[in-house]
Amino acid sequence: MKPYSRSHAKIRELAYRLIAHESAGNADLQVRSPSAFRVSEKLRCRLTTLAGASGFRSLISRALTLAKGECAELKNVVVRPDGPLEGFDAIGIQGAVEEPGVELIAQLLSLLATFIGVRLMLGIVVDEWTDFVPNYLEITETSDDEPTR
């Protein structure tokens, strides 16, 4: 595994917490899909509105390619032409917070932060998960992606 920058480590922590939050929110529902898949689907709906279906598909495809380099378990996961992910079932993750899902969501959030900035990326997360509170200062203070304003 490659060493990560401090900003990427914070975004990985955010991805972990977001997936755990999604998992906890659906613990009592008989939800069969992995939490990381549900997080990516919520982000897909939000980002497709902003960037279009092809824009989101490009972003998630790149995130998946990067995540596959870190987690071999993702080798059978693919992006369908309309944007959703397919193949999480083969990994055997059912609702739990597991490394492959964390890596994928972290890569997606990192790419998003690179293209639109950390603050806007966090704004999208908070808009979608209104009861989730990320630590803004912790992430933005260590960000190498944005100059201090």
PDB file of C-alpha atoms in Angstrom:
ATOM      1  CA  MET A   1       0.000   0.000   0.000  1.00  0.00           C
ATOM      2  CA  LYS A   2       1.262   3.451  -0.892  1.00  0.00           C
ATOM      3  CA  PRO A   3       1.832   6.163   1.710  1.00  0.00           C
ATOM      4  CA  TYR A   4      -0.861   8.818   1.657  1.00  0.00           C
ATOM      5  CA  SER A   5      -0.622  12.555   2.052  1.00  0.00           C
ATOM      6  CA  ARG A   6      -2.158  14.043   5.182  1.00  0.00           C
ATOM      7  CA  SER A   7      -5.078  15.422   3.175  1.00  0.00           C
ATOM      8  CA  HIS A   8      -5.808  12.051   1.581  1.00  0.00           C
ATOM      9  CA  ALA A   9      -5.635  10.381   5.005  1.00  0.00           C
ATOM     10  CA  LYS A  10      -8.276  12.818   6.267  1.00  0.00           C
ATOM     11  CA  ILE A  11     -10.475  12.161   3.238  1.00  0.00           C
ATOM     12  CA  ARG A  12     -10.088   8.394   3.839  1.00  0.00           C
ATOM     13  CA  GLU A  13     -11.213   8.984   7.411  1.00  0.00           C
ATOM     14  CA  LEU A  14     -14.190  10.959   6.086  1.00  0.00           C
ATOM     15  CA  ALA A  15     -15.041   8.098   3.692  1.00  0.00           C
ATOM     16  CA  TYR A  16     -14.833   5.591   6.549  1.00  0.00           C
ATOM     17  CA  ARG A  17     -17.075   7.702   8.785  1.00  0.00           C
ATOM     18  CA  LEU A  18     -19.547   8.320   5.968  1.00  0.00           C
ATOM     19  CA  ILE A  19     -19.860   4.604   5.178  1.00  0.00           C
ATOM     20  CA  ALA A  20     -20.217   3.785   8.883  1.00  0.00           C
ATOM     21  CA  HIS A  21     -22.905   6.458   9.171  1.00  0.00           C
ATOM     22  CA  GLU A  22     -24.757   5.003   6.178  1.00  0.00           C
ATOM     23  CA  SER A  23     -24.447   1.514   7.640  1.00  0.00           C
ATOM     24  CA  ALA A  24     -25.749   2.610  11.053  1.00  0.00           C
ATOM     25  CA  GLY A  25     -28.631   4.493   9.480  1.00  0.00           C
ATOM     26  CA  ASN A  26     -29.837   1.337   7.758  1.00  0.00           C
ATOM     27  CA  ALA A  27     -29.037  -1.190  10.489  1.00  0.00           C
ATOM     28  CA  ASP A  28     -32.675  -1.843  11.316  1.00  0.00           C
ATOM     29  CA  LEU A  29     -33.818  -1.968   7.672  1.00  0.00           C
ATOM     30  CA  GLN A  30     -33.207  -5.258   5.911  1.00  0.00           C
ATOM     31  CA  VAL A  31     -30.799  -3.537   3.497  1.00  0.00           C
ATOM     32  CA  ARG A  32     -28.842  -6.007   1.393  1.00  0.00           C
ATOM     33  CA  SER A  33     -26.517  -3.700  -0.513  1.00  0.00           C
ATOM     34  CA  PRO A  34     -23.119  -2.717   0.883  1.00  0.00           C
ATOM     35  CA  SER A  35     -22.974   0.678   2.587  1.00  0.00           C
ATOM     36  CA  ALA A  36     -20.225   1.887   0.226  1.00  0.00           C
ATOM     37  CA  PHE A  37     -22.515   1.107  -2.707  1.00  0.00           C
ATOM     38  CA  ARG A  38     -25.335   3.120  -1.102  1.00  0.00           C
ATOM     39  CA  VAL A  39     -22.939   6.035  -0.496  1.00  0.00           C
ATOM     40  CA  SER A  40     -21.833   5.956  -4.141  1.00  0.00           C
ATOM     41  CA  GLU A  41     -25.465   5.843  -5.286  1.00  0.00           C
ATOM     42  CA  LYS A  42     -26.389   8.883  -3.200  1.00  0.00           C
ATOM     43  CA  LEU A  43     -23.373  10.738  -4.541  1.00  0.00           C
ATOM     44  CA  ARG A  44     -24.281   9.624  -8.075  1.00  0.00           C
ATOM     45  CA  CYS A  45     -27.740  11.151  -7.771  1.00  0.00           C
ATOM     46  CA  ARG A  46     -26.343  14.399  -6.368  1.00  0.00           C
ATOM     47  CA  LEU A  47     -23.414  14.702  -8.785  1.00  0.00           C
ATOM     48  CA  THR A  48     -25.389  13.700 -11.874  1.00  0.00           C
ATOM     49  CA  THR A  49     -27.552  16.741 -11.237  1.00  0.00           C
ATOM     50  CA  LEU A  50     -24.449  18.933 -11.127  1.00  0.00           C
ATOM     51  CA  ALA A  51     -22.161  17.335 -13.728  1.00  0.00           C
ATOM     52  CA  GLY A  52     -24.460  15.184 -15.831  1.00  0.00           C
ATOM     53  CA  ALA A  53     -24.477  11.422 -16.182  1.00  0.00           C
ATOM     54  CA  SER A  54     -21.321  11.300 -18.302  1.00  0.00           C
ATOM     55  CA  GLY A  55     -19.495  13.628 -15.899  1.00  0.00           C
ATOM     56  CA  PHE A  56     -20.300  11.401 -12.947  1.00  0.00           C
ATOM     57  CA  ARG A  57     -19.465   8.256 -14.912  1.00  0.00           C
ATOM     58  CA  SER A  58     -16.029   9.679 -15.743  1.00  0.00           C
ATOM     59  CA  LEU A  59     -15.410  10.593 -12.113  1.00  0.00           C
ATOM     60  CA  ILE A  60     -16.512   7.240 -10.652  1.00  0.00           C
ATOM     61  CA  SER A  61     -14.642   5.321 -13.371  1.00  0.00           C
ATOM     62  CA  ARG A  62     -11.394   7.119 -12.486  1.00  0.00           C
ATOM     63  CA  ALA A  63     -12.015   6.624  -8.758  1.00  0.00           C
ATOM     64  CA  LEU A  64     -12.610   2.904  -9.342  1.00  0.00           C
ATOM     65  CA  THR A  65      -9.430   2.599 -11.413  1.00  0.00           C
ATOM     66  CA  LEU A  66      -7.412   4.255  -8.634  1.00  0.00           C
ATOM     67  CA  ALA A  67      -9.092   2.151  -5.943  1.00  0.00           C
ATOM     68  CA  LYS A  68      -8.418  -1.078  -7.875  1.00  0.00           C
ATOM     69  CA  GLY A  69      -4.729  -0.219  -7.701  1.00  0.00           C
ATOM     70  CA  GLU A  70      -4.993  -0.273  -3.902  1.00  0.00           C
ATOM     71  CA  CYS A  71      -7.555  -3.059  -3.344  1.00  0.00           C
ATOM     72  CA  ALA A  72      -7.488  -6.154  -5.530  1.00  0.00           C
ATOM     73  CA  GLU A  73     -10.932  -7.123  -4.152  1.00  0.00           C
ATOM     74  CA  LEU A  74     -12.443  -4.482  -6.442  1.00  0.00           C
ATOM     75  CA  LYS A  75     -11.217  -6.234  -9.616  1.00  0.00           C
ATOM     76  CA  ASN A  76     -14.733  -7.421 -10.583  1.00  0.00           C
ATOM     77  CA  VAL A  77     -16.478  -4.129  -9.828  1.00  0.00           C
ATOM     78  CA  VAL A  78     -17.421  -2.180 -12.946  1.00  0.00           C
ATOM     79  CA  VAL A  79     -19.270   1.017 -13.742  1.00  0.00           C
ATOM     80  CA  ARG A  80     -22.451   0.399 -15.698  1.00  0.00           C
ATOM     81  CA  PRO A  81     -23.092   2.671 -18.713  1.00  0.00           C
ATOM     82  CA  ASP A  82     -25.724   4.638 -16.753  1.00  0.00           C
ATOM     83  CA  GLY A  83     -23.298   5.232 -13.830  1.00  0.00           C
ATOM     84  CA  PRO A  84     -24.109   2.791 -11.001  1.00  0.00           C
ATOM     85  CA  LEU A  85     -21.517   0.304  -9.798  1.00  0.00           C
ATOM     86  CA  GLU A  86     -21.925  -3.394 -10.392  1.00  0.00           C
ATOM     87  CA  GLY A  87     -20.090  -6.277  -8.736  1.00  0.00           C
ATOM     88  CA  PHE A  88     -20.005  -5.315  -5.060  1.00  0.00           C
ATOM     89  CA  ASP A  89     -21.993  -8.480  -4.313  1.00  0.00           C
ATOM     90  CA  ALA A  90     -19.035 -10.594  -5.444  1.00  0.00           C
ATOM     91  CA  ILE A  91     -16.825  -8.987  -2.787  1.00  0.00           C
ATOM     92  CA  GLY A  92     -19.084 -10.274  -0.042  1.00  0.00           C
ATOM     93  CA  ILE A  93     -19.444  -6.951   1.751  1.00  0.00           C
ATOM     94  CA  GLN A  94     -22.926  -6.733   3.189  1.00  0.00           C
ATOM     95  CA  GLY A  95     -23.473  -3.481   5.042  1.00  0.00           C
ATOM     96  CA  ALA A  96     -20.095  -3.471   6.780  1.00  0.00           C
ATOM     97  CA  VAL A  97     -17.386  -0.843   6.566  1.00  0.00           C
ATOM     98  CA  GLU A  98     -14.663  -2.672   4.638  1.00  0.00           C
ATOM     99  CA  GLU A  99     -11.410  -1.508   3.081  1.00  0.00           C
ATOM    100  CA  PRO A 100     -12.452  -1.847  -0.593  1.00  0.00           C
ATOM    101  CA  GLY A 101     -15.494   0.366  -0.090  1.00  0.00           C
ATOM    102  CA  VAL A 102     -13.557   2.905   1.954  1.00  0.00           C
ATOM    103  CA  GLU A 103     -10.846   3.072  -0.709  1.00  0.00           C
ATOM    104  CA  LEU A 104     -13.372   3.592  -3.502  1.00  0.00           C
ATOM    105  CA  ILE A 105     -15.308   6.328  -1.700  1.00  0.00           C
ATOM    106  CA  ALA A 106     -12.064   8.004  -0.566  1.00  0.00           C
ATOM    107  CA  GLN A 107     -10.818   8.093  -4.153  1.00  0.00           C
ATOM    108  CA  LEU A 108     -14.139   9.528  -5.328  1.00  0.00           C
ATOM    109  CA  LEU A 109     -14.123  12.223  -2.626  1.00  0.00           C
ATOM    110  CA  SER A 110     -10.440  13.007  -3.332  1.00  0.00           C
ATOM    111  CA  LEU A 111     -11.116  13.489  -7.030  1.00  0.00           C
ATOM    112  CA  LEU A 112     -14.102  15.638  -6.227  1.00  0.00           C
ATOM    113  CA  ALA A 113     -11.985  17.736  -3.838  1.00  0.00           C
ATOM    114  CA  THR A 114      -9.340  18.112  -6.542  1.00  0.00           C
ATOM    115  CA  PHE A 115     -11.822  19.344  -9.144  1.00  0.00           C
ATOM    116  CA  ILE A 116     -14.130  21.548  -7.066  1.00  0.00           C
ATOM    117  CA  GLY A 117     -12.230  22.060  -3.808  1.00  0.00           C
ATOM    118  CA  VAL A 118     -12.479  20.558  -0.353  1.00  0.00           C
ATOM    119  CA  ARG A 119     -15.098  22.982   0.939  1.00  0.00           C
ATOM    120  CA  LEU A 120     -17.504  22.368  -1.947  1.00  0.00           C
ATOM    121  CA  MET A 121     -16.948  18.597  -1.698  1.00  0.00           C
ATOM    122  CA  LEU A 122     -17.806  18.748   1.997  1.00  0.00           C
ATOM    123  CA  GLY A 123     -20.847  20.875   1.173  1.00  0.00           C
ATOM    124  CA  ILE A 124     -22.139  18.158  -1.156  1.00  0.00           C
ATOM    125  CA  VAL A 125     -21.636  15.548   1.566  1.00  0.00           C
ATOM    126  CA  VAL A 126     -23.501  17.637   4.135  1.00  0.00           C
ATOM    127  CA  ASP A 127     -26.305  18.427   1.669  1.00  0.00           C
ATOM    128  CA  GLU A 128     -26.860  14.717   1.021  1.00  0.00           C
ATOM    129  CA  TRP A 129     -26.396  13.497   4.615  1.00  0.00           C
ATOM    130  CA  THR A 130     -27.961  16.303   6.617  1.00  0.00           C
ATOM    131  CA  ASP A 131     -27.475  14.483   9.933  1.00  0.00           C
ATOM    132  CA  PHE A 132     -23.781  13.771   9.268  1.00  0.00           C
ATOM    133  CA  VAL A 133     -21.252  16.242  10.636  1.00  0.00           C
ATOM    134  CA  PRO A 134     -17.767  16.047   9.116  1.00  0.00           C
ATOM    135  CA  ASN A 135     -14.926  17.835  10.853  1.00  0.00           C
ATOM    136  CA  TYR A 136     -14.496  20.711   8.383  1.00  0.00           C
ATOM    137  CA  LEU A 137     -11.465  22.231  10.056  1.00  0.00           C
ATOM    138  CA  GLU A 138      -9.551  18.983  10.321  1.00  0.00           C
ATOM    139  CA  ILE A 139      -9.940  18.266   6.611  1.00  0.00           C
ATOM    140  CA  THR A 140      -9.525  21.778   5.245  1.00  0.00           C
ATOM    141  CA  GLU A 141      -6.508  22.642   7.426  1.00  0.00           C
ATOM    142  CA  THR A 142      -4.515  19.696   6.068  1.00  0.00           C
ATOM    143  CA  SER A 143      -5.621  20.108   2.472  1.00  0.00           C
ATOM    144  CA  ASP A 144      -2.799  20.377  -0.009  1.00  0.00           C
ATOM    145  CA  ASP A 145      -5.335  20.966  -2.760  1.00  0.00           C
ATOM    146  CA  GLU A 146      -6.399  24.511  -1.928  1.00  0.00           C
ATOM    147  CA  PRO A 147      -4.356  27.552  -1.049  1.00  0.00           C
ATOM    148  CA  THR A 148      -5.251  29.375   2.130  1.00  0.00           C
ATOM    149  CA  ARG A 149      -7.629  32.221   1.422  1.00  0.00           C
TER     150      ARG A 149
END
